[in-house]
Amino acid sequence: MKQKRKKVNYSKWGYIFILPFFISFFIFSLIPLIDTIRYSFFEYYRSGLKEIGPNFVGMENYVSLLKSDMLKYAANTLILWVIGFIPQIVIALLLASWFVDVRLKIRGQQFFKVVIYLPNLIMASAFAMLFFALFSNKGPINSILLSIGLTKEPIDFMRSAFGTRTLVGVMNFLMWFGNSTIMLMAAIMGISPDIFEASEIDGCNSVQRFFRITLPMIRPILAYTLITAIIGGLQMFDVPQILTNGQGSPDRTSTTLIMFLNNHLKSKNYGMAGALSVYLFIVSGILCFIVYRITNDNDDDGSKAAARKRKKAERR
Amino acid sequence: MKKKLVSSLLAVSMLAAALTGCSGGNDASNNASNNAADAPASNTADAPADNTADVSADNTAAENTAPEGQVINIYSFNDELRNRITAVYPEIESTSEDGTSSTLKDGTEIRWIINPNQDGVYQDKLDEALTAQMTASDNDKVDIFAAELDYIVKYTDADIDAAMTLESLGINPDTDLADQYDFTKTVGSDQNGVQRGTTWQACPGVLVYRRDIAKEVFGTDDPAEIGKKTSDWETMKATAEELKAKGYYAFSSYADTFRTYSNNMAQEWVTAEDPTTVKVDQILMDWVTDSKEWLDAGYFDPTVKGQWNSDWFTAMSSSSKVFAFLFPAWGIDTQMVPNWDGEDGAWAVTNAPLSFNWGGTFVLAATGTDNPQHVKDIIMALTADKDNLTKISKEYSEFTNAQSVMDAAASDDAFGSAFLGGQNPYGYFSDSLASIKMAPLSAYDQGCVELIQNSFSDYFQGQVDFDKAKENFETAIKERYPEITEVQWPE
């Protein structure tokens, strides 16, 4: 009896505790996911209150999507993302290395950390509405420009593709640079101070220190930030949707993939929307796989090549 | 053993927390489901008593053998319908402060379910409720719903039968609604000509102009004199030129003039014979050419792009240089009054260059309603009762759907509008209405109207050329309506 007691397997409690997650995942994520894939092979939409389908059409939805402007919207998404991401990562790196630099001794660090993170707490849609109001033809930005005499006519910011895309980029930058800063700060603080000290003794200046030590040492986290940002960028929706009132104007140059998806969902076109989702799923799946490989690598450097090299060195 | 108990308790409480987390912060739905759960219990106790009271009080109810439900669900896209019904339906005893429910004298509850029109939210919610109508419990069934002119065809379709015919409700359109304008009856009818929806308003459009600008530019602000200057598009153009010379704009944007054109289309966007083709009417191409010409000539305010945005609202304020707006009665009441920041009496009404009807809220009884008697009473009180319609016209300056009342109103000073400085606009409304050629409607109107304005907006602003704008419209319309495969442009 006593012997048996010792062999009691407590692992079942582990399963019971994680059960709620799996149940809700199964009901709210997995079933809809499989349904989406299933419906992507069907013609299935609503015309008024009439339901058309589901009729099996094979790969037709996928083919007609490729024939549509989908790739143009993918390019739009990429452009919008790049406009926001480049300043985001540059500023984040700069701020992160300043904040953790012991020599600079920046005061009120906590305060600044909170402030730069704040924009991320605002809902993207509210943020977009705010920008829409600020930059509208009769909005405060134009009033200021007019009253200090920089322009004679109000500037129509959202008239050109350049203006609209820049506004979207600026918003994404403002919303996400705080988040990246904090993530990169954590990464930099993870670097052993010995290395920094050693470099200083060797007469390293701050630029060298940044490019030769900080940057290589945080490469895995940097790659992680990059990939998650791409996945987030793929899903870009609320900012351009609200800013352009769902039109992606002008000339659909700020229509992102998810806005395209949303257009199909207006007619409850589950077939076409499903096919588009599957495309997106595949792309993000590949990206996730890359992240997985990077984060599971034990090597500090993050690259497989370096890991192999080191192994070789060990064998010798 | 004890450990087991504690851990299982923990597991249960975690599960419970996870589940409540899903609905947390959503008090409304919680309450609703609580109410729904409560209702059956009280049903058994109250229903028999209520019924007998009903029958003895109301003799007409005798023909109605089925007992009436406890809850009337009314779906609408803004608080307009609620305000009108609470203003005229005498059975309403009280309305809750947040406006989500009202109680009738016989204890029946009205639930007001309001979702905004924007982005199709209202129609999404309504469609969901209507598709679940047959399986829904009595208290959750839709009883009355509102539909705008732009999408009413979707709900009056006889094959779908989402809305009851007025006859099956016990309303005879020929006798009970004899005083209504004929075109509102046509609009509320299905493809077989059977009327399913009705309305309390008609929406003939007029031209609303700024008196101070008129005085400065034309030397007079008399509606009759100004009316001569806005009588048709040719004259209007000369007038616009005069306004421009003094630094004013005739209208705020190309979207403002759209309805005068679109309401005069010769055929519907999508005809029954050819259900997969959108046919663009010649008159809309006229709108495109005219709008481009007017915008380039500087007759529109270039900073206003379309409607329902803050620039458009600012164009109605005293700082704006816009001379006139084209609006039906509801536009003056719901758009101009809140956006105007000056004294009353600054605006006046005169005839528009082309007669048009813009919008209109129709009320329909949902098939499967469990309160047919109440629904009938409400619809009758709202749309067929002369006294009530007079009241609505006086209180809300609406052009109501009662010919005799409106004819009398044109010459009755009591109907003068405070916002218009006491001017009585009903004469102009009636004149406009008399010459309205109501464009035939299709179920695709809302999408077509919205998308053609959006697509050509880029063209007006010089972002794309004409052919690209056409192409963008085709792409957008096929996206919105997957069954559309072709777009035909006029030669």
mmCIF file of N, CA, C and O in Angstrom, chain A residues 1-81:
data_model
loop_
_atom_site.group_PDB
_atom_site.id
_atom_site.type_symbol
_atom_site.label_atom_id
_atom_site.label_comp_id
_atom_site.label_asym_id
_atom_site.label_seq_id
_atom_site.Cartn_x
_atom_site.Cartn_y
_atom_site.Cartn_z
ATOM 1 N N MET A 1 0.836 -1.209 0.000
ATOM 2 C CA MET A 1 0.000 0.000 0.000
ATOM 3 C C MET A 1 0.860 1.245 0.000
ATOM 4 O O MET A 1 0.675 2.154 -0.797
ATOM 5 N N LYS A 2 1.820 1.212 0.933
ATOM 6 C CA LYS A 2 2.688 2.375 1.035
ATOM 7 C C LYS A 2 3.483 2.594 -0.236
ATOM 8 O O LYS A 2 3.639 3.696 -0.722
ATOM 9 N N GLN A 3 3.966 1.427 -0.737
ATOM 10 C CA GLN A 3 4.721 1.472 -1.983
ATOM 11 C C GLN A 3 3.908 2.132 -3.090
ATOM 12 O O GLN A 3 4.380 2.999 -3.806
ATOM 13 N N LYS A 4 2.651 1.740 -3.169
ATOM 14 C CA LYS A 4 1.781 2.231 -4.223
ATOM 15 C C LYS A 4 1.604 3.742 -4.112
ATOM 16 O O LYS A 4 1.580 4.472 -5.089
ATOM 17 N N ARG A 5 1.461 4.189 -2.863
ATOM 18 C CA ARG A 5 1.216 5.606 -2.652
ATOM 19 C C ARG A 5 2.314 6.481 -3.224
ATOM 20 O O ARG A 5 2.046 7.533 -3.779
ATOM 21 N N LYS A 6 3.512 5.980 -3.052
ATOM 22 C CA LYS A 6 4.632 6.767 -3.543
ATOM 23 C C LYS A 6 4.608 6.903 -5.057
ATOM 24 O O LYS A 6 5.143 7.849 -5.616
ATOM 25 N N LYS A 7 3.933 5.931 -5.688
ATOM 26 C CA LYS A 7 3.930 5.966 -7.143
ATOM 27 C C LYS A 7 2.763 6.779 -7.718
ATOM 28 O O LYS A 7 2.574 6.818 -8.922
ATOM 29 N N VAL A 8 1.991 7.408 -6.825
ATOM 30 C CA VAL A 8 0.849 8.193 -7.309
ATOM 31 C C VAL A 8 1.337 9.224 -8.316
ATOM 32 O O VAL A 8 2.304 9.926 -8.088
ATOM 33 N N ASN A 9 0.630 9.227 -9.412
ATOM 34 C CA ASN A 9 1.050 10.090 -10.502
ATOM 35 C C ASN A 9 0.301 11.424 -10.428
ATOM 36 O O ASN A 9 -0.907 11.485 -10.608
ATOM 37 N N TYR A 10 1.071 12.458 -10.116
ATOM 38 C CA TYR A 10 0.423 13.761 -9.995
ATOM 39 C C TYR A 10 0.270 14.476 -11.332
ATOM 40 O O TYR A 10 -0.293 15.540 -11.412
ATOM 41 N N SER A 11 0.813 13.868 -12.373
ATOM 42 C CA SER A 11 0.815 14.597 -13.647
ATOM 43 C C SER A 11 -0.596 14.866 -14.154
ATOM 44 O O SER A 11 -0.826 15.807 -14.882
ATOM 45 N N LYS A 12 -1.558 14.033 -13.703
ATOM 46 C CA LYS A 12 -2.911 14.266 -14.204
ATOM 47 C C LYS A 12 -3.436 15.630 -13.765
ATOM 48 O O LYS A 12 -4.228 16.248 -14.468
ATOM 49 N N TRP A 13 -2.971 16.121 -12.604
ATOM 50 C CA TRP A 13 -3.432 17.444 -12.176
ATOM 51 C C TRP A 13 -2.918 18.530 -13.117
ATOM 52 O O TRP A 13 -3.602 19.499 -13.389
ATOM 53 N N GLY A 14 -1.743 18.280 -13.603
ATOM 54 C CA GLY A 14 -1.230 19.204 -14.617
ATOM 55 C C GLY A 14 -2.176 19.281 -15.795
ATOM 56 O O GLY A 14 -2.548 20.359 -16.249
ATOM 57 N N TYR A 15 -2.587 18.081 -16.247
ATOM 58 C CA TYR A 15 -3.498 18.071 -17.390
ATOM 59 C C TYR A 15 -4.812 18.770 -17.063
ATOM 60 O O TYR A 15 -5.362 19.520 -17.870
ATOM 61 N N ILE A 16 -5.310 18.503 -15.866
ATOM 62 C CA ILE A 16 -6.593 19.116 -15.498
ATOM 63 C C ILE A 16 -6.470 20.633 -15.474
ATOM 64 O O ILE A 16 -7.341 21.353 -15.924
ATOM 65 N N PHE A 17 -5.323 21.100 -14.963
ATOM 66 C CA PHE A 17 -5.170 22.557 -14.875
ATOM 67 C C PHE A 17 -5.046 23.229 -16.241
ATOM 68 O O PHE A 17 -5.465 24.364 -16.404
ATOM 69 N N ILE A 18 -4.454 22.500 -17.195
ATOM 70 C CA ILE A 18 -4.352 23.155 -18.505
ATOM 71 C C ILE A 18 -5.568 22.862 -19.382
ATOM 72 O O ILE A 18 -5.700 23.395 -20.475
ATOM 73 N N LEU A 19 -6.483 22.028 -18.860
ATOM 74 C CA LEU A 19 -7.670 21.672 -19.635
ATOM 75 C C LEU A 19 -8.491 22.895 -20.068
ATOM 76 O O LEU A 19 -8.883 22.979 -21.237
ATOM 77 N N PRO A 20 -8.773 23.841 -19.148
ATOM 78 C CA PRO A 20 -9.602 24.991 -19.562
ATOM 79 C C PRO A 20 -9.061 25.672 -20.807
ATOM 80 O O PRO A 20 -9.813 26.007 -21.714
ATOM 81 N N PHE A 21 -7.727 25.823 -20.850
ATOM 82 C CA PHE A 21 -7.148 26.466 -22.020
ATOM 83 C C PHE A 21 -7.443 25.661 -23.274
ATOM 84 O O PHE A 21 -7.872 26.189 -24.286
ATOM 85 N N PHE A 22 -7.212 24.345 -23.173
ATOM 86 C CA PHE A 22 -7.375 23.538 -24.377
ATOM 87 C C PHE A 22 -8.822 23.486 -24.823
ATOM 88 O O PHE A 22 -9.111 23.485 -26.015
ATOM 89 N N ILE A 23 -9.742 23.464 -23.850
ATOM 90 C CA ILE A 23 -11.159 23.465 -24.233
ATOM 91 C C ILE A 23 -11.490 24.759 -24.970
ATOM 92 O O ILE A 23 -12.073 24.752 -26.049
ATOM 93 N N SER A 24 -11.076 25.882 -24.383
ATOM 94 C CA SER A 24 -11.444 27.146 -25.031
ATOM 95 C C SER A 24 -10.692 27.309 -26.347
ATOM 96 O O SER A 24 -11.237 27.820 -27.313
ATOM 97 N N PHE A 25 -9.468 26.827 -26.398
ATOM 98 C CA PHE A 25 -8.736 26.897 -27.663
ATOM 99 C C PHE A 25 -9.450 26.076 -28.725
ATOM 100 O O PHE A 25 -9.637 26.509 -29.857
ATOM 101 N N PHE A 26 -9.890 24.894 -28.336
ATOM 102 C CA PHE A 26 -10.551 24.004 -29.274
ATOM 103 C C PHE A 26 -11.831 24.640 -29.807
ATOM 104 O O PHE A 26 -12.077 24.653 -31.002
ATOM 105 N N ILE A 27 -12.634 25.197 -28.883
ATOM 106 C CA ILE A 27 -13.932 25.741 -29.303
ATOM 107 C C ILE A 27 -13.765 27.056 -30.056
ATOM 108 O O ILE A 27 -14.381 27.278 -31.090
ATOM 109 N N PHE A 28 -12.933 27.945 -29.528
ATOM 110 C CA PHE A 28 -12.909 29.302 -30.078
ATOM 111 C C PHE A 28 -11.826 29.511 -31.131
ATOM 112 O O PHE A 28 -11.857 30.503 -31.839
ATOM 113 N N SER A 29 -10.840 28.623 -31.205
ATOM 114 C CA SER A 29 -9.793 28.837 -32.207
ATOM 115 C C SER A 29 -9.702 27.712 -33.232
ATOM 116 O O SER A 29 -9.721 27.962 -34.425
ATOM 117 N N LEU A 30 -9.637 26.489 -32.750
ATOM 118 C CA LEU A 30 -9.340 25.398 -33.676
ATOM 119 C C LEU A 30 -10.508 25.113 -34.615
ATOM 120 O O LEU A 30 -10.319 25.000 -35.830
ATOM 121 N N ILE A 31 -11.716 25.027 -34.069
ATOM 122 C CA ILE A 31 -12.871 24.741 -34.925
ATOM 123 C C ILE A 31 -13.073 25.837 -35.968
ATOM 124 O O ILE A 31 -13.202 25.550 -37.157
ATOM 125 N N PRO A 32 -13.068 27.123 -35.558
ATOM 126 C CA PRO A 32 -13.190 28.174 -36.585
ATOM 127 C C PRO A 32 -12.070 28.109 -37.625
ATOM 128 O O PRO A 32 -12.309 28.345 -38.800
ATOM 129 N N LEU A 33 -10.875 27.753 -37.161
ATOM 130 C CA LEU A 33 -9.733 27.684 -38.082
ATOM 131 C C LEU A 33 -9.972 26.623 -39.148
ATOM 132 O O LEU A 33 -9.819 26.866 -40.351
ATOM 133 N N ILE A 34 -10.413 25.453 -38.694
ATOM 134 C CA ILE A 34 -10.653 24.364 -39.649
ATOM 135 C C ILE A 34 -11.816 24.727 -40.566
ATOM 136 O O ILE A 34 -11.780 24.487 -41.775
ATOM 137 N N ASP A 35 -12.831 25.373 -40.000
ATOM 138 C CA ASP A 35 -13.973 25.806 -40.802
ATOM 139 C C ASP A 35 -13.556 26.787 -41.883
ATOM 140 O O ASP A 35 -14.041 26.731 -43.003
ATOM 141 N N THR A 36 -12.663 27.703 -41.500
ATOM 142 C CA THR A 36 -12.189 28.694 -42.471
ATOM 143 C C THR A 36 -11.541 27.991 -43.653
ATOM 144 O O THR A 36 -11.818 28.302 -44.808
ATOM 145 N N ILE A 37 -10.693 27.022 -43.335
ATOM 146 C CA ILE A 37 -10.004 26.306 -44.412
ATOM 147 C C ILE A 37 -11.013 25.532 -45.262
ATOM 148 O O ILE A 37 -10.972 25.549 -46.484
ATOM 149 N N ARG A 38 -11.978 24.926 -44.604
ATOM 150 C CA ARG A 38 -12.996 24.148 -45.336
ATOM 151 C C ARG A 38 -13.788 25.070 -46.275
ATOM 152 O O ARG A 38 -13.948 24.793 -47.451
ATOM 153 N N TYR A 39 -14.242 26.208 -45.727
ATOM 154 C CA TYR A 39 -15.084 27.086 -46.545
ATOM 155 C C TYR A 39 -14.319 27.725 -47.693
ATOM 156 O O TYR A 39 -14.919 28.214 -48.636
ATOM 157 N N SER A 40 -12.973 27.752 -47.583
ATOM 158 C CA SER A 40 -12.222 28.398 -48.650
ATOM 159 C C SER A 40 -12.345 27.627 -49.964
ATOM 160 O O SER A 40 -12.006 28.137 -51.021
ATOM 161 N N PHE A 41 -12.851 26.411 -49.907
ATOM 162 C CA PHE A 41 -13.048 25.641 -51.140
ATOM 163 C C PHE A 41 -14.494 25.724 -51.623
ATOM 164 O O PHE A 41 -14.903 25.017 -52.522
ATOM 165 N N PHE A 42 -15.280 26.578 -50.960
ATOM 166 C CA PHE A 42 -16.690 26.645 -51.321
ATOM 167 C C PHE A 42 -17.060 28.040 -51.826
ATOM 168 O O PHE A 42 -16.416 29.022 -51.479
ATOM 169 N N GLU A 43 -18.100 28.067 -52.648
ATOM 170 C CA GLU A 43 -18.728 29.348 -52.963
ATOM 171 C C GLU A 43 -19.794 29.543 -51.895
ATOM 172 O O GLU A 43 -20.720 28.754 -51.807
ATOM 173 N N TYR A 44 -19.613 30.557 -51.081
ATOM 174 C CA TYR A 44 -20.510 30.688 -49.935
ATOM 175 C C TYR A 44 -20.612 32.144 -49.534
ATOM 176 O O TYR A 44 -19.690 32.699 -48.965
ATOM 177 N N TYR A 45 -21.711 32.778 -49.883
ATOM 178 C CA TYR A 45 -21.883 34.174 -49.498
ATOM 179 C C TYR A 45 -23.355 34.502 -49.354
ATOM 180 O O TYR A 45 -24.225 33.677 -49.620
ATOM 181 N N ARG A 46 -23.616 35.709 -48.957
ATOM 182 C CA ARG A 46 -24.988 36.159 -48.809
ATOM 183 C C ARG A 46 -25.294 37.239 -49.824
ATOM 184 O O ARG A 46 -24.508 38.134 -50.048
ATOM 185 N N SER A 47 -26.472 37.125 -50.424
ATOM 186 C CA SER A 47 -26.949 38.188 -51.290
ATOM 187 C C SER A 47 -28.218 38.696 -50.640
ATOM 188 O O SER A 47 -29.229 38.009 -50.642
ATOM 189 N N GLY A 48 -28.146 39.863 -50.051
ATOM 190 C CA GLY A 48 -29.275 40.339 -49.258
ATOM 191 C C GLY A 48 -29.465 39.392 -48.092
ATOM 192 O O GLY A 48 -28.542 39.134 -47.343
ATOM 193 N N LEU A 49 -30.665 38.836 -47.972
ATOM 194 C CA LEU A 49 -30.878 37.874 -46.896
ATOM 195 C C LEU A 49 -30.788 36.446 -47.403
ATOM 196 O O LEU A 49 -30.930 35.499 -46.663
ATOM 197 N N LYS A 50 -30.572 36.328 -48.726
ATOM 198 C CA LYS A 50 -30.476 34.990 -49.312
ATOM 199 C C LYS A 50 -29.075 34.449 -49.117
ATOM 200 O O LYS A 50 -28.103 35.163 -49.314
ATOM 201 N N GLU A 51 -28.999 33.169 -48.773
ATOM 202 C CA GLU A 51 -27.700 32.563 -48.629
ATOM 203 C C GLU A 51 -27.379 31.789 -49.892
ATOM 204 O O GLU A 51 -28.184 31.004 -50.371
ATOM 205 N N ILE A 52 -26.209 32.063 -50.478
ATOM 206 C CA ILE A 52 -25.806 31.345 -51.680
ATOM 207 C C ILE A 52 -24.770 30.311 -51.257
ATOM 208 O O ILE A 52 -23.776 30.642 -50.647
ATOM 209 N N GLY A 53 -24.995 29.086 -51.607
ATOM 210 C CA GLY A 53 -24.040 28.045 -51.274
ATOM 211 C C GLY A 53 -24.342 27.426 -49.920
ATOM 212 O O GLY A 53 -25.443 27.567 -49.414
ATOM 213 N N PRO A 54 -23.400 26.728 -49.305
ATOM 214 C CA PRO A 54 -22.051 26.487 -49.853
ATOM 215 C C PRO A 54 -22.040 25.465 -50.990
ATOM 216 O O PRO A 54 -22.602 24.386 -50.850
ATOM 217 N N ASN A 55 -21.427 25.859 -52.115
ATOM 218 C CA ASN A 55 -21.227 24.933 -53.233
ATOM 219 C C ASN A 55 -19.731 24.706 -53.392
ATOM 220 O O ASN A 55 -18.970 25.666 -53.431
ATOM 221 N N PHE A 56 -19.363 23.459 -53.531
ATOM 222 C CA PHE A 56 -17.935 23.158 -53.654
ATOM 223 C C PHE A 56 -17.403 23.669 -54.987
ATOM 224 O O PHE A 56 -17.983 23.403 -56.031
ATOM 225 N N VAL A 57 -16.328 24.452 -54.942
ATOM 226 C CA VAL A 57 -15.769 24.978 -56.191
ATOM 227 C C VAL A 57 -14.280 24.674 -56.324
ATOM 228 O O VAL A 57 -13.624 25.205 -57.206
ATOM 229 N N GLY A 58 -13.750 23.840 -55.456
ATOM 230 C CA GLY A 58 -12.332 23.507 -55.566
ATOM 231 C C GLY A 58 -11.440 24.702 -55.285
ATOM 232 O O GLY A 58 -11.676 25.447 -54.337
ATOM 233 N N MET A 59 -10.462 24.891 -56.134
ATOM 234 C CA MET A 59 -9.474 25.943 -55.890
ATOM 235 C C MET A 59 -9.868 27.288 -56.502
ATOM 236 O O MET A 59 -9.054 28.204 -56.553
ATOM 237 N N GLU A 60 -11.096 27.393 -56.966
ATOM 238 C CA GLU A 60 -11.498 28.593 -57.702
ATOM 239 C C GLU A 60 -11.255 29.886 -56.931
ATOM 240 O O GLU A 60 -10.789 30.882 -57.498
ATOM 241 N N ASN A 61 -11.579 29.868 -55.630
ATOM 242 C CA ASN A 61 -11.371 31.076 -54.825
ATOM 243 C C ASN A 61 -9.911 31.489 -54.804
ATOM 244 O O ASN A 61 -9.588 32.662 -54.907
ATOM 245 N N TYR A 62 -9.028 30.489 -54.705
ATOM 246 C CA TYR A 62 -7.598 30.784 -54.649
ATOM 247 C C TYR A 62 -7.119 31.385 -55.967
ATOM 248 O O TYR A 62 -6.346 32.330 -55.998
ATOM 249 N N VAL A 63 -7.626 30.807 -57.057
ATOM 250 C CA VAL A 63 -7.199 31.286 -58.369
ATOM 251 C C VAL A 63 -7.698 32.709 -58.600
ATOM 252 O O VAL A 63 -6.938 33.593 -59.019
ATOM 253 N N SER A 64 -8.969 32.950 -58.282
ATOM 254 C CA SER A 64 -9.488 34.292 -58.571
ATOM 255 C C SER A 64 -8.847 35.336 -57.665
ATOM 256 O O SER A 64 -8.729 36.501 -58.038
ATOM 257 N N LEU A 65 -8.403 34.911 -56.484
ATOM 258 C CA LEU A 65 -7.686 35.864 -55.623
ATOM 259 C C LEU A 65 -6.352 36.253 -56.243
ATOM 260 O O LEU A 65 -5.955 37.409 -56.223
ATOM 261 N N LEU A 66 -5.675 35.246 -56.820
ATOM 262 C CA LEU A 66 -4.387 35.547 -57.450
ATOM 263 C C LEU A 66 -4.573 36.479 -58.634
ATOM 264 O O LEU A 66 -3.731 37.319 -58.925
ATOM 265 N N LYS A 67 -5.734 36.327 -59.310
ATOM 266 C CA LYS A 67 -6.005 37.203 -60.453
ATOM 267 C C LYS A 67 -6.405 38.593 -59.998
ATOM 268 O O LYS A 67 -6.322 39.547 -60.765
ATOM 269 N N SER A 68 -6.901 38.719 -58.773
ATOM 270 C CA SER A 68 -7.342 40.035 -58.306
ATOM 271 C C SER A 68 -6.125 40.868 -57.902
ATOM 272 O O SER A 68 -4.990 40.515 -58.180
ATOM 273 N N ASP A 69 -6.406 41.958 -57.228
ATOM 274 C CA ASP A 69 -5.317 42.869 -56.866
ATOM 275 C C ASP A 69 -4.620 42.462 -55.567
ATOM 276 O O ASP A 69 -3.981 43.284 -54.924
ATOM 277 N N MET A 70 -4.740 41.205 -55.176
ATOM 278 C CA MET A 70 -4.227 40.802 -53.868
ATOM 279 C C MET A 70 -2.749 41.156 -53.686
ATOM 280 O O MET A 70 -2.352 41.661 -52.636
ATOM 281 N N LEU A 71 -1.954 40.915 -54.729
ATOM 282 C CA LEU A 71 -0.520 41.160 -54.582
ATOM 283 C C LEU A 71 -0.236 42.642 -54.440
ATOM 284 O O LEU A 71 0.679 43.051 -53.718
ATOM 285 N N LYS A 72 -1.080 43.462 -55.082
ATOM 286 C CA LYS A 72 -0.931 44.911 -54.928
ATOM 287 C C LYS A 72 -1.183 45.301 -53.465
ATOM 288 O O LYS A 72 -0.465 46.130 -52.897
ATOM 289 N N TYR A 73 -2.202 44.680 -52.871
ATOM 290 C CA TYR A 73 -2.496 45.003 -51.472
ATOM 291 C C TYR A 73 -1.392 44.485 -50.554
ATOM 292 O O TYR A 73 -1.092 45.096 -49.535
ATOM 293 N N ALA A 74 -0.803 43.355 -50.950
ATOM 294 C CA ALA A 74 0.315 42.843 -50.165
ATOM 295 C C ALA A 74 1.476 43.840 -50.219
ATOM 296 O O ALA A 74 2.111 44.133 -49.199
ATOM 297 N N ALA A 75 1.690 44.399 -51.411
ATOM 298 C CA ALA A 75 2.751 45.399 -51.549
ATOM 299 C C ALA A 75 2.430 46.638 -50.721
ATOM 300 O O ALA A 75 3.306 47.180 -50.029
ATOM 301 N N ASN A 76 1.149 47.078 -50.766
ATOM 302 C CA ASN A 76 0.737 48.215 -49.933
ATOM 303 C C ASN A 76 1.066 47.958 -48.471
ATOM 304 O O ASN A 76 1.620 48.803 -47.773
ATOM 305 N N THR A 77 0.683 46.753 -48.025
ATOM 306 C CA THR A 77 0.899 46.405 -46.630
ATOM 307 C C THR A 77 2.379 46.497 -46.280
ATOM 308 O O THR A 77 2.754 47.060 -45.255
ATOM 309 N N LEU A 78 3.196 45.959 -47.189
ATOM 310 C CA LEU A 78 4.634 45.953 -46.948
ATOM 311 C C LEU A 78 5.174 47.390 -46.874
ATOM 312 O O LEU A 78 5.939 47.731 -45.959
ATOM 313 N N ILE A 79 4.730 48.223 -47.821
ATOM 314 C CA ILE A 79 5.214 49.607 -47.834
ATOM 315 C C ILE A 79 4.810 50.320 -46.545
ATOM 316 O O ILE A 79 5.634 50.962 -45.881
ATOM 317 N N LEU A 80 3.538 50.186 -46.183
ATOM 318 C CA LEU A 80 3.054 50.840 -44.967
ATOM 319 C C LEU A 80 3.851 50.370 -43.760
ATOM 320 O O LEU A 80 4.196 51.143 -42.872
ATOM 321 N N TRP A 81 4.159 49.083 -43.766
ATOM 322 C CA TRP A 81 4.874 48.515 -42.622
ATOM 323 C C TRP A 81 6.302 49.046 -42.564
ATOM 324 O O TRP A 81 6.795 49.427 -41.502
#
